[in-house]
Amino acid sequence: MDRIIVTGGKELSGQIPIAGAKNACLALMPATLLSDEPLTLTNAPRLSDIKTMSALLSSLGAEVSSLQDGKVLALSSHDIHNHTADYEIVRKMRASNLVLGPMLARLGHAIVSLPGGCAIGARPMDIHIDALEMLGAVIELKDGYLHAKAPNGLKGATIPLRFASVGATENVVMAATLAKGTTVLQNAAREPEIVDLVSCLRKMGAQIEGEGTSTITIQGVDRLHGATHPVVTDRIELGTYMLAPAIAGGEVELLGGRRALVGAFADKLEATGIEITETEAGLKVRRANGRVQAVDVKTEVFPGFPTDLQAQMMALLCTANGTSVLEETIFENRFMHAPELMRMGADIEVHGGHATVKGVDRLKGAPVMATDLRASVSLILAGLAAEGTTIVSRVYHLDRGYERVEAKLSACGAQITREKEPQ
Ligand code: EPZ
């Protein structure tokens, strides 16, 4: 396993290119299952989660080629000979459950392991199941696997989601593209990754309206054809790196960044005293003067403050002037970074879904442990300004969602290296 060593105290200056969105790409790749013609994705991120999804699709019989050093993915699902998404793959990456909707729609049959819980919560699939059953699927749970069938094909329906689940919205939208008749999805998720998926499905011949709003209407068609589609910029990587100069000081330009992708987050970051300017090439972020001001944060579904940026924002607020309260409303256990930040001298009290952070003058470097993708990057951000050296171990979590963190940050002056964990 690798670990990352950060020595704090270096102000940052330079540019960081933002990659294609992991969470868009993980929904776009299974869309290949909806057609027997080739799907090409450009601006794909080079991440271990993408490799996991490629392995899953290949295990079903799809062909997945990674070209141009991983930035282009050529997919085709001409003959799917296996309908089972195996526990060994699904347990590592919940997004594997996004093969359920497309397989049901095109093949009428899918066996998908339940993902099981993960560090940040139980993450059941009841919303996916209820919605697909409303489309006419028959789904039963056996030995930890969902056995889903659509004996008479899927039929359009009006589907109210009890919660605006991102994954359930993606599964239902993909399934409904080939259902007979019209589907109206109510309380749909509005994330930019949904908008990107719909944009790709439309290129494949799907008839969909309303993406980005709470009501998405899908008119089923007989078949979908191939397409080429660029993966949208990763708003979570963008927000993560906007916090680097905010925490370390200095000024960094995030190439490819657009403020519309990070609206609520950018507003909150400006409220702490950070300057954000849109440029031709992206977003320029500068910490104008000294200490940032404390702010309260509440995570919500898009367009609210994203849960995937909560851990990173906490790292900034640990040294803010004043006390901040962070409320996590999306996942039941997403404060695992708090005890690790406390090892670095942060003053944090966690009660249920609330974390109260009293700003301290400066954190102190320490050996810390990554527990999930976003918690691990928040520890690296904290290390950028901490006194001394921070060693973040188990960075395989990190590699799931961030391309070459140490290269991107050291290019802006951070003192950060990666090495093998000593045996
Ligand atoms: C997507 O996960 C993202 N992953 C997550 O990013 C992100 O945190 C999450 O959306 C929320 O924005 C991908 O897109 C691959 P949900 P997803 O269904 O679709 C509960 C990262 O760091 N729920 O919107 O799984 C669930 O337990 C990852 O990149 C049910 O109860 O999220 C959670 O509490 C982490 N039943 C809440 O809803 C269901 O059937 C939000 O889940 C489905 C979800």
CSV table of C-alpha atoms and ligand atoms in Angstrom, one decimal:
chain,number,residue,atom,x,y,z
A,1,MET,CA,0.0,0.0,0.0
A,2,ASP,CA,1.1,3.6,-0.5
A,3,ARG,CA,1.2,6.5,1.8
A,4,ILE,CA,1.5,10.3,1.2
A,5,ILE,CA,3.8,12.6,3.1
A,6,VAL,CA,2.9,16.3,3.3
A,7,THR,CA,5.1,18.9,4.9
A,8,GLY,CA,3.0,22.0,5.7
A,9,GLY,CA,3.7,25.7,5.4
A,10,LYS,CA,4.2,26.2,1.7
A,11,GLU,CA,1.9,28.8,0.0
A,12,LEU,CA,0.6,27.6,-3.4
A,13,SER,CA,0.7,29.2,-6.8
A,14,GLY,CA,0.1,27.8,-10.2
A,15,GLN,CA,-2.5,25.9,-12.2
A,16,ILE,CA,-4.3,22.6,-11.6
A,17,PRO,CA,-6.1,20.8,-14.5
A,18,ILE,CA,-9.5,19.4,-13.4
A,19,ALA,CA,-10.3,16.0,-14.8
A,20,GLY,CA,-13.6,14.4,-16.1
A,21,ALA,CA,-16.1,13.6,-13.3
A,22,LYS,CA,-15.7,10.2,-11.7
A,23,ASN,CA,-19.4,10.1,-10.7
A,24,ALA,CA,-20.5,11.0,-14.2
A,25,CYS,CA,-18.2,8.5,-15.9
A,26,LEU,CA,-19.4,5.7,-13.5
A,27,ALA,CA,-23.0,6.3,-14.8
A,28,LEU,CA,-22.0,6.8,-18.4
A,29,MET,CA,-20.1,3.6,-18.8
A,30,PRO,CA,-23.1,1.3,-17.9
A,31,ALA,CA,-25.1,3.1,-20.6
A,32,THR,CA,-23.2,1.0,-23.1
A,33,LEU,CA,-25.4,-1.9,-22.0
A,34,LEU,CA,-28.5,-0.1,-23.5
A,35,SER,CA,-27.2,-0.5,-27.1
A,36,ASP,CA,-25.4,-3.0,-29.4
A,37,GLU,CA,-23.5,-0.1,-31.0
A,38,PRO,CA,-20.2,1.4,-29.8
A,39,LEU,CA,-20.2,4.1,-27.1
A,40,THR,CA,-17.0,6.3,-26.9
A,41,LEU,CA,-16.4,8.5,-23.8
A,42,THR,CA,-13.7,11.2,-24.0
A,43,ASN,CA,-12.2,13.3,-21.1
A,44,ALA,CA,-12.5,10.2,-19.0
A,45,PRO,CA,-10.7,10.4,-15.6
A,46,ARG,CA,-7.8,7.9,-14.9
A,47,LEU,CA,-9.0,6.4,-11.6
A,48,SER,CA,-9.2,3.0,-10.0
A,49,ASP,CA,-13.0,3.2,-9.8
A,50,ILE,CA,-13.1,3.5,-13.6
A,51,LYS,CA,-10.9,0.4,-13.9
A,52,THR,CA,-13.3,-1.4,-11.5
A,53,MET,CA,-16.3,-0.4,-13.7
A,54,SER,CA,-14.4,-1.6,-16.8
A,55,ALA,CA,-13.7,-4.9,-15.1
A,56,LEU,CA,-17.4,-5.3,-14.2
A,57,LEU,CA,-18.7,-4.5,-17.7
A,58,SER,CA,-16.1,-6.9,-19.2
A,59,SER,CA,-17.2,-9.6,-16.8
A,60,LEU,CA,-20.7,-9.2,-18.3
A,61,GLY,CA,-19.4,-9.6,-21.8
A,62,ALA,CA,-19.0,-6.0,-22.9
A,63,GLU,CA,-15.8,-4.9,-24.6
A,64,VAL,CA,-14.0,-1.9,-22.9
A,65,SER,CA,-10.8,-0.4,-24.4
A,66,SER,CA,-8.9,2.3,-22.6
A,67,LEU,CA,-7.2,4.6,-25.1
A,68,GLN,CA,-5.0,7.7,-25.0
A,69,ASP,CA,-3.5,6.9,-21.6
A,70,GLY,CA,-7.0,6.3,-20.2
A,71,LYS,CA,-8.6,9.5,-21.3
A,72,VAL,CA,-10.8,7.8,-23.9
A,73,LEU,CA,-12.9,4.7,-23.2
A,74,ALA,CA,-14.3,2.7,-26.2
A,75,LEU,CA,-17.2,0.5,-25.0
A,76,SER,CA,-19.4,-1.9,-26.8
A,77,SER,CA,-22.0,-4.4,-25.5
A,78,HIS,CA,-22.7,-6.4,-28.7
A,79,ASP,CA,-23.1,-9.7,-26.9
A,80,ILE,CA,-23.7,-9.8,-23.2
A,81,HIS,CA,-23.3,-13.4,-22.1
A,82,ASN,CA,-23.4,-12.9,-18.3
A,83,HIS,CA,-26.1,-11.2,-16.4
A,84,THR,CA,-24.5,-11.3,-12.9
A,85,ALA,CA,-22.7,-8.4,-11.3
A,86,ASP,CA,-20.6,-10.3,-8.7
A,87,TYR,CA,-20.4,-9.5,-5.0
A,88,GLU,CA,-16.6,-9.4,-5.2
A,89,ILE,CA,-16.8,-6.4,-7.6
A,90,VAL,CA,-19.9,-4.7,-6.3
A,91,ARG,CA,-18.8,-4.7,-2.6
A,92,LYS,CA,-15.7,-2.6,-3.6
A,93,MET,CA,-17.7,-0.1,-5.5
A,94,ARG,CA,-21.4,0.7,-4.9
A,95,ALA,CA,-21.7,2.4,-8.4
A,96,SER,CA,-21.6,-1.2,-9.8
A,97,ASN,CA,-25.4,-1.2,-9.1
A,98,LEU,CA,-25.8,1.1,-12.1
A,99,VAL,CA,-25.8,-1.9,-14.4
A,100,LEU,CA,-29.1,-3.0,-13.0
A,101,GLY,CA,-31.4,-0.5,-14.9
A,102,PRO,CA,-29.7,-0.8,-18.3
A,103,MET,CA,-29.5,-4.7,-18.2
A,104,LEU,CA,-33.1,-4.9,-17.2
A,105,ALA,CA,-34.1,-2.6,-20.0
A,106,ARG,CA,-32.2,-4.2,-22.8
A,107,LEU,CA,-31.9,-7.9,-21.7
A,108,GLY,CA,-34.9,-8.2,-19.4
A,109,HIS,CA,-32.8,-9.9,-16.7
A,110,ALA,CA,-30.1,-9.0,-14.2
A,111,ILE,CA,-28.6,-10.4,-11.1
A,112,VAL,CA,-26.8,-7.7,-9.1
A,113,SER,CA,-25.2,-8.2,-5.7
A,114,LEU,CA,-26.4,-5.9,-3.0
A,115,PRO,CA,-23.4,-3.6,-2.4
A,116,GLY,CA,-23.5,-4.0,1.4
A,117,GLY,CA,-22.6,-1.1,3.7
A,118,CYS,CA,-19.5,1.1,3.4
A,119,ALA,CA,-17.6,3.4,5.7
A,120,ILE,CA,-20.1,6.3,5.3
A,121,GLY,CA,-23.3,4.4,5.8
A,122,ALA,CA,-25.7,1.5,5.2
A,123,ARG,CA,-26.5,2.7,1.7
A,124,PRO,CA,-29.5,0.4,0.9
A,125,MET,CA,-31.1,0.1,-2.5
A,126,ASP,CA,-34.8,0.3,-1.6
A,127,ILE,CA,-35.4,3.4,-3.7
A,128,HIS,CA,-33.8,1.8,-6.8
A,129,ILE,CA,-35.9,-1.4,-6.2
A,130,ASP,CA,-39.3,0.3,-5.6
A,131,ALA,CA,-38.8,2.5,-8.7
A,132,LEU,CA,-37.8,-0.3,-11.1
A,133,GLU,CA,-40.8,-2.4,-9.8
A,134,MET,CA,-43.0,0.5,-10.8
A,135,LEU,CA,-41.6,0.1,-14.3
A,136,GLY,CA,-42.8,-3.6,-14.2
A,137,ALA,CA,-39.6,-5.3,-13.0
A,138,VAL,CA,-40.0,-8.3,-10.7
A,139,ILE,CA,-37.1,-8.1,-8.1
A,140,GLU,CA,-36.4,-10.5,-5.3
A,141,LEU,CA,-33.5,-10.8,-2.9
A,142,LYS,CA,-31.8,-14.1,-2.7
A,143,ASP,CA,-28.4,-14.9,-1.0
A,144,GLY,CA,-27.5,-11.2,-1.0
A,145,TYR,CA,-28.2,-10.8,-4.7
A,146,LEU,CA,-31.1,-8.9,-6.4
A,147,HIS,CA,-32.6,-11.2,-9.0
A,148,ALA,CA,-34.4,-8.8,-11.4
A,149,LYS,CA,-36.6,-9.8,-14.3
A,150,ALA,CA,-38.8,-7.9,-16.7
A,151,PRO,CA,-40.7,-10.8,-18.3
A,152,ASN,CA,-42.9,-8.6,-20.4
A,153,GLY,CA,-40.4,-5.8,-20.9
A,154,LEU,CA,-40.6,-2.5,-18.9
A,155,LYS,CA,-43.6,-0.2,-19.1
A,156,GLY,CA,-43.5,3.6,-18.5
A,157,ALA,CA,-45.0,4.8,-15.2
A,158,THR,CA,-45.1,7.9,-13.0
A,159,ILE,CA,-42.5,7.3,-10.3
A,160,PRO,CA,-42.3,9.5,-7.1
A,161,LEU,CA,-38.9,9.0,-5.4
A,162,ARG,CA,-39.1,9.2,-1.6
A,163,PHE,CA,-35.6,10.8,-1.7
A,164,ALA,CA,-33.8,12.4,-4.6
A,165,SER,CA,-31.3,9.5,-4.8
A,166,VAL,CA,-28.6,10.1,-7.5
A,167,GLY,CA,-28.0,6.4,-8.3
A,168,ALA,CA,-31.7,5.6,-8.3
A,169,THR,CA,-32.4,8.5,-10.7
A,170,GLU,CA,-29.6,7.2,-13.0
A,171,ASN,CA,-30.9,3.6,-12.9
A,172,VAL,CA,-34.5,4.6,-13.6
A,173,VAL,CA,-33.7,7.1,-16.4
A,174,MET,CA,-31.5,4.5,-18.1
A,175,ALA,CA,-34.1,1.8,-17.7
A,176,ALA,CA,-37.0,4.0,-18.9
A,177,THR,CA,-35.3,4.9,-22.2
A,178,LEU,CA,-36.3,1.5,-23.6
A,179,ALA,CA,-39.6,1.0,-21.7
A,180,LYS,CA,-42.9,1.0,-23.5
A,181,GLY,CA,-44.6,4.4,-23.1
A,182,THR,CA,-43.8,7.4,-21.0
A,183,THR,CA,-42.1,7.6,-17.6
A,184,VAL,CA,-42.4,10.6,-15.3
A,185,LEU,CA,-39.8,10.6,-12.6
A,186,GLN,CA,-40.7,12.9,-9.7
A,187,ASN,CA,-38.3,14.2,-7.0
A,188,ALA,CA,-35.5,13.2,-9.3
A,189,ALA,CA,-31.9,14.1,-8.4
A,190,ARG,CA,-30.7,17.3,-10.1
A,191,GLU,CA,-26.9,16.8,-9.9
A,192,PRO,CA,-24.7,17.8,-12.9
A,193,GLU,CA,-23.8,14.1,-13.4
A,194,ILE,CA,-27.5,13.4,-14.1
A,195,VAL,CA,-27.6,16.2,-16.7
A,196,ASP,CA,-24.4,14.8,-18.3
A,197,LEU,CA,-25.9,11.2,-18.4
A,198,VAL,CA,-29.1,12.5,-20.1
A,199,SER,CA,-27.0,14.5,-22.6
A,200,CYS,CA,-25.2,11.3,-23.6
A,201,LEU,CA,-28.4,9.2,-23.7
A,202,ARG,CA,-30.0,11.8,-26.0
A,203,LYS,CA,-27.1,11.5,-28.4
A,204,MET,CA,-27.8,7.7,-28.3
A,205,GLY,CA,-31.4,8.5,-29.4
A,206,ALA,CA,-33.2,8.6,-26.1
A,207,GLN,CA,-36.1,11.0,-25.7
A,208,ILE,CA,-35.8,12.7,-22.3
A,209,GLU,CA,-36.7,16.1,-20.9
A,210,GLY,CA,-36.3,17.9,-17.6
A,211,GLU,CA,-32.9,16.8,-16.6
A,212,GLY,CA,-31.5,19.1,-13.9
A,213,THR,CA,-35.0,19.7,-12.5
A,214,SER,CA,-36.9,17.5,-10.1
A,215,THR,CA,-39.2,16.1,-12.8
A,216,ILE,CA,-37.6,14.1,-15.7
A,217,THR,CA,-39.9,12.8,-18.4
A,218,ILE,CA,-38.7,9.9,-20.6
A,219,GLN,CA,-40.5,8.7,-23.8
A,220,GLY,CA,-39.4,5.1,-24.4
A,221,VAL,CA,-38.0,4.1,-27.8
A,222,ASP,CA,-37.3,0.7,-29.4
A,223,ARG,CA,-33.6,0.9,-29.5
A,224,LEU,CA,-30.6,3.2,-28.9
A,225,HIS,CA,-27.6,3.7,-31.2
A,226,GLY,CA,-24.0,4.4,-30.5
A,227,ALA,CA,-22.5,7.9,-29.6
A,228,THR,CA,-19.4,9.8,-28.6
A,229,HIS,CA,-19.6,11.9,-25.5
A,230,PRO,CA,-17.2,14.0,-23.4
A,231,VAL,CA,-17.4,13.4,-19.6
A,232,VAL,CA,-18.3,16.6,-17.8
A,233,THR,CA,-15.7,18.3,-15.5
A,234,ASP,CA,-15.5,16.9,-12.0
A,235,ARG,CA,-17.1,19.4,-9.6
A,236,ILE,CA,-16.0,17.5,-6.6
A,237,GLU,CA,-12.3,17.5,-7.7
A,238,LEU,CA,-12.8,21.1,-8.6
A,239,GLY,CA,-14.1,22.0,-5.1
A,240,THR,CA,-11.4,19.9,-3.4
A,241,TYR,CA,-8.6,21.8,-5.2
A,242,MET,CA,-10.3,25.2,-4.6
A,243,LEU,CA,-9.7,24.5,-0.9
A,244,ALA,CA,-6.0,23.9,-1.4
A,245,PRO,CA,-5.0,27.7,-1.7
A,246,ALA,CA,-7.8,28.5,0.8
A,247,ILE,CA,-6.0,26.3,3.3
A,248,ALA,CA,-2.4,26.8,2.3
A,249,GLY,CA,-2.5,30.4,1.2
A,250,GLY,CA,-1.6,31.7,-2.2
A,251,GLU,CA,-3.4,31.7,-5.5
A,252,VAL,CA,-4.2,28.7,-7.8
A,253,GLU,CA,-6.1,28.6,-11.2
A,254,LEU,CA,-8.3,25.5,-11.6
A,255,LEU,CA,-8.3,24.7,-15.3
A,256,GLY,CA,-11.7,23.7,-16.7
A,257,GLY,CA,-13.5,24.9,-13.6
A,258,ARG,CA,-16.8,26.7,-14.0
A,259,ARG,CA,-18.6,28.4,-11.0
A,260,ALA,CA,-22.0,26.9,-12.1
A,261,LEU,CA,-20.7,23.4,-11.2
A,262,VAL,CA,-19.9,24.4,-7.6
A,263,GLY,CA,-22.5,27.2,-6.9
A,264,ALA,CA,-23.4,26.6,-3.3
A,265,PHE,CA,-19.9,25.5,-2.3
A,266,ALA,CA,-18.3,28.6,-3.9
A,267,ASP,CA,-20.8,30.9,-2.1
A,268,LYS,CA,-19.9,29.3,1.2
A,269,LEU,CA,-16.1,29.5,0.4
A,270,GLU,CA,-16.4,33.2,-0.4
A,271,ALA,CA,-18.3,33.7,2.9
A,272,THR,CA,-15.1,32.6,4.7
A,273,GLY,CA,-13.1,35.4,2.9
A,274,ILE,CA,-11.7,33.5,0.0
A,275,GLU,CA,-11.7,35.3,-3.4
A,276,ILE,CA,-13.0,33.4,-6.5
A,277,THR,CA,-12.7,34.8,-10.0
A,278,GLU,CA,-13.9,33.2,-13.3
A,279,THR,CA,-11.2,33.3,-16.0
A,280,GLU,CA,-11.1,32.2,-19.6
A,281,ALA,CA,-9.3,29.0,-18.6
A,282,GLY,CA,-11.3,28.2,-15.4
A,283,LEU,CA,-11.5,29.5,-11.8
A,284,LYS,CA,-8.9,31.5,-9.9
A,285,VAL,CA,-8.9,31.1,-6.1
A,286,ARG,CA,-6.9,33.2,-3.8
A,287,ARG,CA,-6.7,33.6,0.0
A,288,ALA,CA,-6.6,37.3,0.2
A,289,ASN,CA,-5.6,37.9,3.8
A,290,GLY,CA,-4.7,35.8,6.8
A,291,ARG,CA,-7.2,33.6,8.6
A,292,VAL,CA,-10.5,32.6,7.1
A,293,GLN,CA,-13.8,33.2,8.9
A,294,ALA,CA,-15.9,30.4,10.5
A,295,VAL,CA,-19.1,29.6,8.6
A,296,ASP,CA,-21.9,27.0,9.2
A,297,VAL,CA,-22.4,24.3,6.5
A,298,LYS,CA,-25.4,22.0,5.9
A,299,THR,CA,-25.0,19.4,3.2
A,300,GLU,CA,-28.0,19.0,0.8
A,301,VAL,CA,-28.9,17.4,-2.5
A,302,PHE,CA,-27.9,19.5,-5.5
A,303,PRO,CA,-28.0,22.5,-5.9
A,304,GLY,CA,-27.2,22.6,-2.1
A,305,PHE,CA,-23.8,22.2,-0.5
A,306,PRO,CA,-22.5,18.8,-1.7
A,307,THR,CA,-21.9,16.0,0.9
A,308,ASP,CA,-18.8,15.0,-1.1
A,309,LEU,CA,-17.1,18.3,-0.2
A,310,GLN,CA,-18.1,18.3,3.5
A,311,ALA,CA,-14.9,16.6,4.8
A,312,GLN,CA,-12.7,18.9,2.7
A,313,MET,CA,-14.5,22.0,4.0
A,314,MET,CA,-14.1,20.8,7.6
A,315,ALA,CA,-10.3,20.8,7.0
A,316,LEU,CA,-10.4,24.5,6.1
A,317,LEU,CA,-12.7,25.4,9.1
A,318,CYS,CA,-10.3,23.7,11.6
A,319,THR,CA,-8.2,26.8,11.5
A,320,ALA,CA,-10.9,29.4,10.8
A,321,ASN,CA,-11.4,32.4,13.1
A,322,GLY,CA,-14.4,31.3,15.2
A,323,THR,CA,-16.7,28.3,15.6
A,324,SER,CA,-18.4,26.5,12.6
A,325,VAL,CA,-21.2,23.9,12.8
A,326,LEU,CA,-21.3,21.3,10.0
A,327,GLU,CA,-24.6,19.4,9.5
A,328,GLU,CA,-24.4,16.2,7.4
A,329,THR,CA,-27.9,15.3,6.1
A,330,ILE,CA,-27.1,12.9,3.3
A,331,PHE,CA,-25.2,10.1,5.0
A,332,GLU,CA,-25.5,8.8,8.6
A,333,ASN,CA,-21.8,8.4,9.3
A,334,ARG,CA,-19.7,10.8,7.3
A,335,PHE,CA,-17.5,12.4,10.0
A,336,MET,CA,-14.7,9.7,10.1
A,337,HIS,CA,-12.2,12.4,9.1
A,338,ALA,CA,-13.0,14.3,12.4
A,339,PRO,CA,-11.0,12.0,14.8
A,340,GLU,CA,-8.1,12.0,12.3
A,341,LEU,CA,-8.2,15.8,12.1
A,342,MET,CA,-8.3,15.9,16.0
A,343,ARG,CA,-5.0,13.9,16.0
A,344,MET,CA,-3.6,17.0,14.2
A,345,GLY,CA,-4.9,19.3,16.9
A,346,ALA,CA,-8.3,20.2,15.5
A,347,ASP,CA,-11.0,21.0,18.1
A,348,ILE,CA,-14.1,19.1,16.9
A,349,GLU,CA,-17.1,17.8,18.7
A,350,VAL,CA,-19.3,15.3,16.8
A,351,HIS,CA,-22.9,14.7,17.9
A,352,GLY,CA,-25.0,12.6,15.5
A,353,GLY,CA,-25.2,14.5,12.2
A,354,HIS,CA,-23.6,17.7,13.6
A,355,ALA,CA,-19.9,18.5,14.0
A,356,THR,CA,-18.9,21.7,15.9
A,357,VAL,CA,-15.5,22.9,14.9
A,358,LYS,CA,-13.7,25.5,17.0
A,359,GLY,CA,-11.0,27.1,14.9
A,360,VAL,CA,-7.4,26.8,16.3
A,361,ASP,CA,-4.4,28.8,15.2
A,362,ARG,CA,-2.6,26.0,13.4
A,363,LEU,CA,-2.8,22.2,13.1
A,364,LYS,CA,0.2,20.0,13.7
A,365,GLY,CA,1.4,17.3,11.3
A,366,ALA,CA,0.8,13.7,12.5
A,367,PRO,CA,0.4,10.2,11.1
A,368,VAL,CA,-3.3,9.8,10.1
A,369,MET,CA,-5.4,7.2,8.4
A,370,ALA,CA,-7.6,7.5,5.4
A,371,THR,CA,-11.0,5.9,5.8
A,372,ASP,CA,-13.0,6.8,2.7
A,373,LEU,CA,-12.4,8.7,-0.5
A,374,ARG,CA,-13.2,12.2,0.6
A,375,ALA,CA,-12.0,11.9,4.2
A,376,SER,CA,-8.5,10.9,2.8
A,377,VAL,CA,-8.2,14.0,0.7
A,378,SER,CA,-9.4,16.3,3.5
A,379,LEU,CA,-6.4,15.0,5.6
A,380,ILE,CA,-4.0,15.9,2.8
A,381,LEU,CA,-5.5,19.4,2.5
A,382,ALA,CA,-5.1,19.8,6.3
A,383,GLY,CA,-1.5,18.7,6.0
A,384,LEU,CA,-0.8,21.5,3.5
A,385,ALA,CA,-0.9,24.1,6.3
A,386,ALA,CA,-0.1,22.0,9.3
A,387,GLU,CA,3.1,22.6,11.2
A,388,GLY,CA,5.5,19.8,10.4
A,389,THR,CA,4.8,16.6,8.5
A,390,THR,CA,1.6,14.7,8.0
A,391,ILE,CA,1.7,11.0,6.9
A,392,VAL,CA,-1.6,9.8,5.3
A,393,SER,CA,-1.7,6.0,5.0
A,394,ARG,CA,-4.2,3.7,3.1
A,395,VAL,CA,-4.3,6.1,0.2
A,396,TYR,CA,-5.9,3.5,-2.0
A,397,HIS,CA,-9.1,5.2,-1.0
A,398,LEU,CA,-7.7,8.4,-2.5
A,399,ASP,CA,-6.8,6.8,-5.8
A,400,ARG,CA,-10.4,5.8,-6.3
A,401,GLY,CA,-11.4,9.4,-7.0
A,402,TYR,CA,-8.3,11.6,-7.5
A,403,GLU,CA,-5.7,11.4,-10.3
A,404,ARG,CA,-2.1,11.9,-9.1
A,405,VAL,CA,-2.9,14.2,-6.1
A,406,GLU,CA,0.8,14.6,-5.2
A,407,ALA,CA,1.7,15.6,-8.8
A,408,LYS,CA,-1.1,18.2,-9.1
A,409,LEU,CA,-0.3,19.7,-5.7
A,410,SER,CA,3.5,19.7,-5.9
A,411,ALA,CA,3.2,21.4,-9.3
A,412,CYS,CA,1.8,24.4,-7.3
A,413,GLY,CA,4.6,24.3,-4.7
A,414,ALA,CA,3.3,21.9,-2.1
A,415,GLN,CA,5.9,19.7,-0.4
A,416,ILE,CA,4.2,16.4,-0.9
A,417,THR,CA,5.4,12.9,-1.9
A,418,ARG,CA,4.1,9.4,-2.3
A,419,GLU,CA,6.0,6.3,-1.0
A,420,LYS,CA,5.4,2.6,-0.3
A,421,GLU,CA,4.2,1.9,3.3
A,422,PRO,CA,7.1,0.4,5.1
A,423,GLN,CA,6.5,-3.4,5.6
B,1,EPZ,C1,-23.8,9.2,-5.4
B,1,EPZ,O1,-23.9,8.0,-4.6
B,1,EPZ,C2,-22.3,9.4,-5.4
B,1,EPZ,N1,-21.6,8.3,-6.0
B,1,EPZ,C3,-21.8,9.7,-4.0
B,1,EPZ,O2,-20.4,10.0,-4.2
B,1,EPZ,C4,-22.5,10.9,-3.4
B,1,EPZ,O3,-22.0,11.1,-2.1
B,1,EPZ,C5,-24.0,10.6,-3.4
B,1,EPZ,O4,-24.4,10.3,-4.8
B,1,EPZ,C6,-24.8,11.8,-2.9
B,1,EPZ,O5,-24.6,12.9,-3.7
B,1,EPZ,C7,-21.7,8.2,-7.4
B,1,EPZ,O6,-22.3,8.9,-8.1
B,1,EPZ,C8,-21.0,7.0,-8.0
B,1,EPZ,P1,-27.7,8.4,-3.2
B,1,EPZ,P2,-25.4,7.3,-4.5
B,1,EPZ,O7,-28.4,7.3,-3.8
B,1,EPZ,O8,-26.1,7.4,-5.8
B,1,EPZ,C9,-29.8,6.8,0.7
B,1,EPZ,C10,-18.1,9.9,-3.7
B,1,EPZ,O9,-17.4,10.3,-2.7
B,1,EPZ,N2,-30.4,5.8,-0.1
B,1,EPZ,O10,-28.0,9.8,-3.6
B,1,EPZ,O11,-25.2,6.0,-3.8
B,1,EPZ,C11,-28.3,6.5,0.9
B,1,EPZ,O12,-28.0,5.6,1.9
B,1,EPZ,C12,-19.4,9.2,-3.6
B,1,EPZ,O13,-17.8,10.2,-4.9
B,1,EPZ,C13,-31.3,4.9,0.4
B,1,EPZ,O14,-31.7,5.0,1.5
B,1,EPZ,O15,-26.1,8.3,-3.4
B,1,EPZ,C14,-27.7,7.9,1.3
B,1,EPZ,O16,-27.9,8.1,2.7
B,1,EPZ,C15,-19.7,8.9,-2.1
B,1,EPZ,N3,-31.9,4.0,-0.5
B,1,EPZ,C16,-28.6,8.9,0.5
B,1,EPZ,O17,-29.8,8.1,0.2
B,1,EPZ,C17,-31.6,3.9,-1.8
B,1,EPZ,O18,-32.1,3.1,-2.5
B,1,EPZ,C18,-28.0,9.4,-0.8
B,1,EPZ,O19,-27.7,8.3,-1.6
B,1,EPZ,C19,-30.6,4.8,-2.3
B,1,EPZ,C20,-30.0,5.7,-1.5
